[in-house]
Amino acid sequence: MRAKVGAYVALTKPRIIELLLVTTLPTMILAAGGWPGWWLAIATLVGGAFAAGSANTLNCYIDRDIDQVMARTRKRPLVTGAVTPREALVFGLVLGVVAIAWFAVFVNVVAAALTLTAILLYVVGYTLILKRRTSQNIVWGGSAGCMPVLIGWSAVTGGLDWAALVLFGVIFFWTPPHYWPLSMKFKRDYASANVPMLPVVAADTKVAREMVAYGVAMVACTLVLIPVAGMGWLYTATAVAAGAWFMWACIGLYRRAVGRAPGKLHAMKVFHASITYLTLVFVAIAVDPFLPF
């Protein structure tokens, strides 16, 4: 029983859920201008975990043929047989229905509608349509990962605002320089599975150059948030310093790519730096409203 439960949990990709929730709560605090209340915070995070778990499980169900080919994913439950395809499909659909109903009953209808949109964007938009057809899959498909900030904002306010859309832009532009280094590391895996991630079909220099461009747009969005949401000194300092640090990491990757040192790109350093960067920015967003000035 323990192994079976562990397999179902693995289908939901808990580490991805954790990253998504890291952006939700700070957004709620910003929308509320302080603590949004324990019940609303817990209800939104629980619903968000269900929704992300649903999307990730359905992603595993659809991509089980790819996961079988790629060394990085060969131990996933659907590949090992720990969970059958039918069990995974039912589990993913049930999680999705529960998530949408949960938001509609315990949060609000707007948040429920955005949750449905997020699931559809990831499962249909990214997994079914974009992933196997275009090298820009993670760019447009990554919009699903931006939805938690809209859901968190709407959970507090019952609607959306310019600040929420700016936060959407931050994560949208952050996604390529976050995911492409991982794709560079596992380029052979994606190539063997015929998934046209940009690092598979383009030169490392082109990928790194685009990462720098997306990084600039991402940092610009973090700075736009300052006047739009009335952010204070802590967020401003963090956005500037963390942005400069992460851009330096991206530029370093570009310089190594230009130097044509195969196997020495150290792309995973940029991948891990991207997670640290996003965490720092959203921690600053969460703390800033509590400061007196």
mmCIF file with all atom_site columns, N, CA and C in Angstrom, residues 175-223:
data_model
loop_
_atom_site.group_PDB
_atom_site.id
_atom_site.type_symbol
_atom_site.label_atom_id
_atom_site.label_alt_id
_atom_site.label_comp_id
_atom_site.label_asym_id
_atom_site.label_entity_id
_atom_site.label_seq_id
_atom_site.pdbx_PDB_ins_code
_atom_site.Cartn_x
_atom_site.Cartn_y
_atom_site.Cartn_z
_atom_site.occupancy
_atom_site.B_iso_or_equiv
_atom_site.pdbx_formal_charge
_atom_site.auth_seq_id
_atom_site.auth_comp_id
_atom_site.auth_asym_id
_atom_site.auth_atom_id
_atom_site.pdbx_PDB_model_num
ATOM 1   N N  . THR A 1 175 ? 10.380 31.382 -17.550 1.00 0.00 ? 175 THR A N  1
ATOM 2   C CA . THR A 1 175 ? 10.295 29.960 -17.879 1.00 0.00 ? 175 THR A CA 1
ATOM 3   C C  . THR A 1 175 ? 11.347 29.488 -18.878 1.00 0.00 ? 175 THR A C  1
ATOM 4   N N  . PRO A 1 176 ? 11.575 30.169 -20.013 1.00 0.00 ? 176 PRO A N  1
ATOM 5   C CA . PRO A 1 176 ? 12.610 29.683 -20.942 1.00 0.00 ? 176 PRO A CA 1
ATOM 6   C C  . PRO A 1 176 ? 14.021 29.619 -20.333 1.00 0.00 ? 176 PRO A C  1
ATOM 7   N N  . PRO A 1 177 ? 14.507 30.683 -19.671 1.00 0.00 ? 177 PRO A N  1
ATOM 8   C CA . PRO A 1 177 ? 15.849 30.546 -19.088 1.00 0.00 ? 177 PRO A CA 1
ATOM 9   C C  . PRO A 1 177 ? 15.884 29.597 -17.888 1.00 0.00 ? 177 PRO A C  1
ATOM 10  N N  . HIS A 1 178 ? 14.729 29.188 -17.397 1.00 0.00 ? 178 HIS A N  1
ATOM 11  C CA . HIS A 1 178 ? 14.679 28.175 -16.342 1.00 0.00 ? 178 HIS A CA 1
ATOM 12  C C  . HIS A 1 178 ? 14.730 26.773 -16.943 1.00 0.00 ? 178 HIS A C  1
ATOM 13  N N  . TYR A 1 179 ? 13.952 26.530 -17.987 1.00 0.00 ? 179 TYR A N  1
ATOM 14  C CA . TYR A 1 179 ? 13.800 25.169 -18.503 1.00 0.00 ? 179 TYR A CA 1
ATOM 15  C C  . TYR A 1 179 ? 14.820 24.804 -19.574 1.00 0.00 ? 179 TYR A C  1
ATOM 16  N N  . TRP A 1 180 ? 15.246 25.749 -20.375 1.00 0.00 ? 180 TRP A N  1
ATOM 17  C CA . TRP A 1 180 ? 16.192 25.419 -21.442 1.00 0.00 ? 180 TRP A CA 1
ATOM 18  C C  . TRP A 1 180 ? 17.535 24.901 -20.927 1.00 0.00 ? 180 TRP A C  1
ATOM 19  N N  . PRO A 1 181 ? 18.076 25.397 -19.809 1.00 0.00 ? 181 PRO A N  1
ATOM 20  C CA . PRO A 1 181 ? 19.309 24.780 -19.301 1.00 0.00 ? 181 PRO A CA 1
ATOM 21  C C  . PRO A 1 181 ? 19.125 23.298 -18.972 1.00 0.00 ? 181 PRO A C  1
ATOM 22  N N  . LEU A 1 182 ? 17.960 22.934 -18.437 1.00 0.00 ? 182 LEU A N  1
ATOM 23  C CA . LEU A 1 182 ? 17.667 21.527 -18.172 1.00 0.00 ? 182 LEU A CA 1
ATOM 24  C C  . LEU A 1 182 ? 17.619 20.744 -19.482 1.00 0.00 ? 182 LEU A C  1
ATOM 25  N N  . SER A 1 183 ? 17.021 21.349 -20.512 1.00 0.00 ? 183 SER A N  1
ATOM 26  C CA . SER A 1 183 ? 16.945 20.702 -21.823 1.00 0.00 ? 183 SER A CA 1
ATOM 27  C C  . SER A 1 183 ? 18.332 20.564 -22.448 1.00 0.00 ? 183 SER A C  1
ATOM 28  N N  . MET A 1 184 ? 19.213 21.518 -22.164 1.00 0.00 ? 184 MET A N  1
ATOM 29  C CA . MET A 1 184 ? 20.582 21.424 -22.668 1.00 0.00 ? 184 MET A CA 1
ATOM 30  C C  . MET A 1 184 ? 21.315 20.255 -22.025 1.00 0.00 ? 184 MET A C  1
ATOM 31  N N  . LYS A 1 185 ? 21.072 20.079 -20.731 1.00 0.00 ? 185 LYS A N  1
ATOM 32  C CA . LYS A 1 185 ? 21.710 18.990 -20.000 1.00 0.00 ? 185 LYS A CA 1
ATOM 33  C C  . LYS A 1 185 ? 21.242 17.633 -20.537 1.00 0.00 ? 185 LYS A C  1
ATOM 34  N N  . PHE A 1 186 ? 19.950 17.523 -20.811 1.00 0.00 ? 186 PHE A N  1
ATOM 35  C CA . PHE A 1 186 ? 19.379 16.242 -21.248 1.00 0.00 ? 186 PHE A CA 1
ATOM 36  C C  . PHE A 1 186 ? 18.996 16.283 -22.740 1.00 0.00 ? 186 PHE A C  1
ATOM 37  N N  . LYS A 1 187 ? 19.836 16.952 -23.521 1.00 0.00 ? 187 LYS A N  1
ATOM 38  C CA . LYS A 1 187 ? 19.572 17.103 -24.954 1.00 0.00 ? 187 LYS A CA 1
ATOM 39  C C  . LYS A 1 187 ? 19.411 15.754 -25.654 1.00 0.00 ? 187 LYS A C  1
ATOM 40  N N  . ARG A 1 188 ? 20.249 14.801 -25.325 1.00 0.00 ? 188 ARG A N  1
ATOM 41  C CA . ARG A 1 188 ? 20.191 13.496 -25.986 1.00 0.00 ? 188 ARG A CA 1
ATOM 42  C C  . ARG A 1 188 ? 18.883 12.769 -25.658 1.00 0.00 ? 188 ARG A C  1
ATOM 43  N N  . ASP A 1 189 ? 18.423 12.930 -24.427 1.00 0.00 ? 189 ASP A N  1
ATOM 44  C CA . ASP A 1 189 ? 17.152 12.323 -24.030 1.00 0.00 ? 189 ASP A CA 1
ATOM 45  C C  . ASP A 1 189 ? 16.010 12.828 -24.906 1.00 0.00 ? 189 ASP A C  1
ATOM 46  N N  . TYR A 1 190 ? 15.922 14.152 -25.032 1.00 0.00 ? 190 TYR A N  1
ATOM 47  C CA . TYR A 1 190 ? 14.847 14.746 -25.830 1.00 0.00 ? 190 TYR A CA 1
ATOM 48  C C  . TYR A 1 190 ? 14.985 14.385 -27.303 1.00 0.00 ? 190 TYR A C  1
ATOM 49  N N  . ALA A 1 191 ? 16.209 14.312 -27.786 1.00 0.00 ? 191 ALA A N  1
ATOM 50  C CA . ALA A 1 191 ? 16.435 13.950 -29.184 1.00 0.00 ? 191 ALA A CA 1
ATOM 51  C C  . ALA A 1 191 ? 15.996 12.508 -29.450 1.00 0.00 ? 191 ALA A C  1
ATOM 52  N N  . SER A 1 192 ? 16.325 11.607 -28.538 1.00 0.00 ? 192 SER A N  1
ATOM 53  C CA . SER A 1 192 ? 15.947 10.206 -28.723 1.00 0.00 ? 192 SER A CA 1
ATOM 54  C C  . SER A 1 192 ? 14.440 10.017 -28.659 1.00 0.00 ? 192 SER A C  1
ATOM 55  N N  . ALA A 1 193 ? 13.751 10.932 -27.959 1.00 0.00 ? 193 ALA A N  1
ATOM 56  C CA . ALA A 1 193 ? 12.293 10.853 -27.850 1.00 0.00 ? 193 ALA A CA 1
ATOM 57  C C  . ALA A 1 193 ? 11.597 11.682 -28.929 1.00 0.00 ? 193 ALA A C  1
ATOM 58  N N  . ASN A 1 194 ? 12.380 12.302 -29.811 1.00 0.00 ? 194 ASN A N  1
ATOM 59  C CA . ASN A 1 194 ? 11.843 13.142 -30.895 1.00 0.00 ? 194 ASN A CA 1
ATOM 60  C C  . ASN A 1 194 ? 11.027 14.319 -30.365 1.00 0.00 ? 194 ASN A C  1
ATOM 61  N N  . VAL A 1 195 ? 11.480 14.893 -29.275 1.00 0.00 ? 195 VAL A N  1
ATOM 62  C CA . VAL A 1 195 ? 10.846 16.097 -28.727 1.00 0.00 ? 195 VAL A CA 1
ATOM 63  C C  . VAL A 1 195 ? 11.725 17.284 -29.122 1.00 0.00 ? 195 VAL A C  1
ATOM 64  N N  . PRO A 1 196 ? 11.212 18.210 -29.929 1.00 0.00 ? 196 PRO A N  1
ATOM 65  C CA . PRO A 1 196 ? 12.053 19.275 -30.491 1.00 0.00 ? 196 PRO A CA 1
ATOM 66  C C  . PRO A 1 196 ? 12.276 20.464 -29.556 1.00 0.00 ? 196 PRO A C  1
ATOM 67  N N  . MET A 1 197 ? 12.776 20.185 -28.357 1.00 0.00 ? 197 MET A N  1
ATOM 68  C CA . MET A 1 197 ? 13.146 21.285 -27.487 1.00 0.00 ? 197 MET A CA 1
ATOM 69  C C  . MET A 1 197 ? 14.189 22.151 -28.199 1.00 0.00 ? 197 MET A C  1
ATOM 70  N N  . LEU A 1 198 ? 14.187 23.435 -27.929 1.00 0.00 ? 198 LEU A N  1
ATOM 71  C CA . LEU A 1 198 ? 15.091 24.333 -28.657 1.00 0.00 ? 198 LEU A CA 1
ATOM 72  C C  . LEU A 1 198 ? 16.550 23.878 -28.589 1.00 0.00 ? 198 LEU A C  1
ATOM 73  N N  . PRO A 1 199 ? 17.061 23.441 -27.435 1.00 0.00 ? 199 PRO A N  1
ATOM 74  C CA . PRO A 1 199 ? 18.462 22.990 -27.411 1.00 0.00 ? 199 PRO A CA 1
ATOM 75  C C  . PRO A 1 199 ? 18.735 21.778 -28.290 1.00 0.00 ? 199 PRO A C  1
ATOM 76  N N  . VAL A 1 200 ? 17.689 21.036 -28.674 1.00 0.00 ? 200 VAL A N  1
ATOM 77  C CA . VAL A 1 200 ? 17.864 19.876 -29.553 1.00 0.00 ? 200 VAL A CA 1
ATOM 78  C C  . VAL A 1 200 ? 18.022 20.313 -31.008 1.00 0.00 ? 200 VAL A C  1
ATOM 79  N N  . VAL A 1 201 ? 17.285 21.350 -31.404 1.00 0.00 ? 201 VAL A N  1
ATOM 80  C CA . VAL A 1 201 ? 17.239 21.735 -32.823 1.00 0.00 ? 201 VAL A CA 1
ATOM 81  C C  . VAL A 1 201 ? 18.061 22.984 -33.135 1.00 0.00 ? 201 VAL A C  1
ATOM 82  N N  . ALA A 1 202 ? 18.598 23.635 -32.115 1.00 0.00 ? 202 ALA A N  1
ATOM 83  C CA . ALA A 1 202 ? 19.351 24.874 -32.345 1.00 0.00 ? 202 ALA A CA 1
ATOM 84  C C  . ALA A 1 202 ? 20.711 24.801 -31.657 1.00 0.00 ? 202 ALA A C  1
ATOM 85  N N  . ALA A 1 203 ? 21.616 25.632 -32.116 1.00 0.00 ? 203 ALA A N  1
ATOM 86  C CA . ALA A 1 203 ? 22.951 25.682 -31.522 1.00 0.00 ? 203 ALA A CA 1
ATOM 87  C C  . ALA A 1 203 ? 22.884 26.237 -30.108 1.00 0.00 ? 203 ALA A C  1
ATOM 88  N N  . ASP A 1 204 ? 23.850 25.837 -29.287 1.00 0.00 ? 204 ASP A N  1
ATOM 89  C CA . ASP A 1 204 ? 23.890 26.304 -27.901 1.00 0.00 ? 204 ASP A CA 1
ATOM 90  C C  . ASP A 1 204 ? 23.965 27.830 -27.826 1.00 0.00 ? 204 ASP A C  1
ATOM 91  N N  . THR A 1 205 ? 24.659 28.430 -28.783 1.00 0.00 ? 205 THR A N  1
ATOM 92  C CA . THR A 1 205 ? 24.782 29.891 -28.771 1.00 0.00 ? 205 THR A CA 1
ATOM 93  C C  . THR A 1 205 ? 23.423 30.559 -28.975 1.00 0.00 ? 205 THR A C  1
ATOM 94  N N  . LYS A 1 206 ? 22.611 30.002 -29.867 1.00 0.00 ? 206 LYS A N  1
ATOM 95  C CA . LYS A 1 206 ? 21.283 30.561 -30.112 1.00 0.00 ? 206 LYS A CA 1
ATOM 96  C C  . LYS A 1 206 ? 20.400 30.411 -28.867 1.00 0.00 ? 206 LYS A C  1
ATOM 97  N N  . VAL A 1 207 ? 20.461 29.240 -28.239 1.00 0.00 ? 207 VAL A N  1
ATOM 98  C CA . VAL A 1 207 ? 19.660 29.006 -27.033 1.00 0.00 ? 207 VAL A CA 1
ATOM 99  C C  . VAL A 1 207 ? 20.071 29.985 -25.936 1.00 0.00 ? 207 VAL A C  1
ATOM 100 N N  . ALA A 1 208 ? 21.372 30.114 -25.724 1.00 0.00 ? 208 ALA A N  1
ATOM 101 C CA . ALA A 1 208 ? 21.866 30.999 -24.669 1.00 0.00 ? 208 ALA A CA 1
ATOM 102 C C  . ALA A 1 208 ? 21.517 32.455 -24.964 1.00 0.00 ? 208 ALA A C  1
ATOM 103 N N  . ARG A 1 209 ? 21.595 32.847 -26.242 1.00 0.00 ? 209 ARG A N  1
ATOM 104 C CA . ARG A 1 209 ? 21.249 34.221 -26.612 1.00 0.00 ? 209 ARG A CA 1
ATOM 105 C C  . ARG A 1 209 ? 19.776 34.511 -26.328 1.00 0.00 ? 209 ARG A C  1
ATOM 106 N N  . GLU A 1 210 ? 18.918 33.549 -26.645 1.00 0.00 ? 210 GLU A N  1
ATOM 107 C CA . GLU A 1 210 ? 17.492 33.736 -26.357 1.00 0.00 ? 210 GLU A CA 1
ATOM 108 C C  . GLU A 1 210 ? 17.226 33.750 -24.856 1.00 0.00 ? 210 GLU A C  1
ATOM 109 N N  . MET A 1 211 ? 17.978 32.966 -24.101 1.00 0.00 ? 211 MET A N  1
ATOM 110 C CA . MET A 1 211 ? 17.835 32.993 -22.643 1.00 0.00 ? 211 MET A CA 1
ATOM 111 C C  . MET A 1 211 ? 18.140 34.379 -22.091 1.00 0.00 ? 211 MET A C  1
ATOM 112 N N  . VAL A 1 212 ? 19.176 34.991 -22.619 1.00 0.00 ? 212 VAL A N  1
ATOM 113 C CA . VAL A 1 212 ? 19.530 36.353 -22.178 1.00 0.00 ? 212 VAL A CA 1
ATOM 114 C C  . VAL A 1 212 ? 18.403 37.322 -22.517 1.00 0.00 ? 212 VAL A C  1
ATOM 115 N N  . ALA A 1 213 ? 17.833 37.196 -23.714 1.00 0.00 ? 213 ALA A N  1
ATOM 116 C CA . ALA A 1 213 ? 16.748 38.089 -24.125 1.00 0.00 ? 213 ALA A CA 1
ATOM 117 C C  . ALA A 1 213 ? 15.527 37.922 -23.227 1.00 0.00 ? 213 ALA A C  1
ATOM 118 N N  . TYR A 1 214 ? 15.143 36.677 -22.958 1.00 0.00 ? 214 TYR A N  1
ATOM 119 C CA . TYR A 1 214 ? 14.006 36.446 -22.065 1.00 0.00 ? 214 TYR A CA 1
ATOM 120 C C  . TYR A 1 214 ? 14.318 36.921 -20.647 1.00 0.00 ? 214 TYR A C  1
ATOM 121 N N  . GLY A 1 215 ? 15.572 36.755 -20.243 1.00 0.00 ? 215 GLY A N  1
ATOM 122 C CA . GLY A 1 215 ? 15.960 37.217 -18.914 1.00 0.00 ? 215 GLY A CA 1
ATOM 123 C C  . GLY A 1 215 ? 15.821 38.726 -18.768 1.00 0.00 ? 215 GLY A C  1
ATOM 124 N N  . VAL A 1 216 ? 16.210 39.458 -19.803 1.00 0.00 ? 216 VAL A N  1
ATOM 125 C CA . VAL A 1 216 ? 16.065 40.925 -19.781 1.00 0.00 ? 216 VAL A CA 1
ATOM 126 C C  . VAL A 1 216 ? 14.595 41.306 -19.646 1.00 0.00 ? 216 VAL A C  1
ATOM 127 N N  . ALA A 1 217 ? 13.722 40.639 -20.415 1.00 0.00 ? 217 ALA A N  1
ATOM 128 C CA . ALA A 1 217 ? 12.286 40.923 -20.329 1.00 0.00 ? 217 ALA A CA 1
ATOM 129 C C  . ALA A 1 217 ? 11.739 40.580 -18.952 1.00 0.00 ? 217 ALA A C  1
ATOM 130 N N  . MET A 1 218 ? 12.225 39.497 -18.365 1.00 0.00 ? 218 MET A N  1
ATOM 131 C CA . MET A 1 218 ? 11.796 39.086 -17.028 1.00 0.00 ? 218 MET A CA 1
ATOM 132 C C  . MET A 1 218 ? 12.174 40.130 -15.977 1.00 0.00 ? 218 MET A C  1
ATOM 133 N N  . VAL A 1 219 ? 13.424 40.569 -16.007 1.00 0.00 ? 219 VAL A N  1
ATOM 134 C CA . VAL A 1 219 ? 13.874 41.579 -15.043 1.00 0.00 ? 219 VAL A CA 1
ATOM 135 C C  . VAL A 1 219 ? 13.104 42.880 -15.239 1.00 0.00 ? 219 VAL A C  1
ATOM 136 N N  . ALA A 1 220 ? 12.824 43.229 -16.495 1.00 0.00 ? 220 ALA A N  1
ATOM 137 C CA . ALA A 1 220 ? 12.046 44.442 -16.770 1.00 0.00 ? 220 ALA A CA 1
ATOM 138 C C  . ALA A 1 220 ? 10.668 44.344 -16.120 1.00 0.00 ? 220 ALA A C  1
ATOM 139 N N  . CYS A 1 221 ? 10.041 43.183 -16.198 1.00 0.00 ? 221 CYS A N  1
ATOM 140 C CA . CYS A 1 221 ? 8.719  42.997 -15.568 1.00 0.00 ? 221 CYS A CA 1
ATOM 141 C C  . CYS A 1 221 ? 8.802  43.159 -14.054 1.00 0.00 ? 221 CYS A C  1
ATOM 142 N N  . THR A 1 222 ? 9.865  42.634 -13.450 1.00 0.00 ? 222 THR A N  1
ATOM 143 C CA . THR A 1 222 ? 9.997  42.786 -11.992 1.00 0.00 ? 222 THR A CA 1
ATOM 144 C C  . THR A 1 222 ? 10.128 44.261 -11.602 1.00 0.00 ? 222 THR A C  1
ATOM 145 N N  . LEU A 1 223 ? 10.754 45.049 -12.472 1.00 0.00 ? 223 LEU A N  1
ATOM 146 C CA . LEU A 1 223 ? 10.909 46.478 -12.182 1.00 0.00 ? 223 LEU A CA 1
ATOM 147 C C  . LEU A 1 223 ? 9.612  47.246 -12.449 1.00 0.00 ? 223 LEU A C  1
#
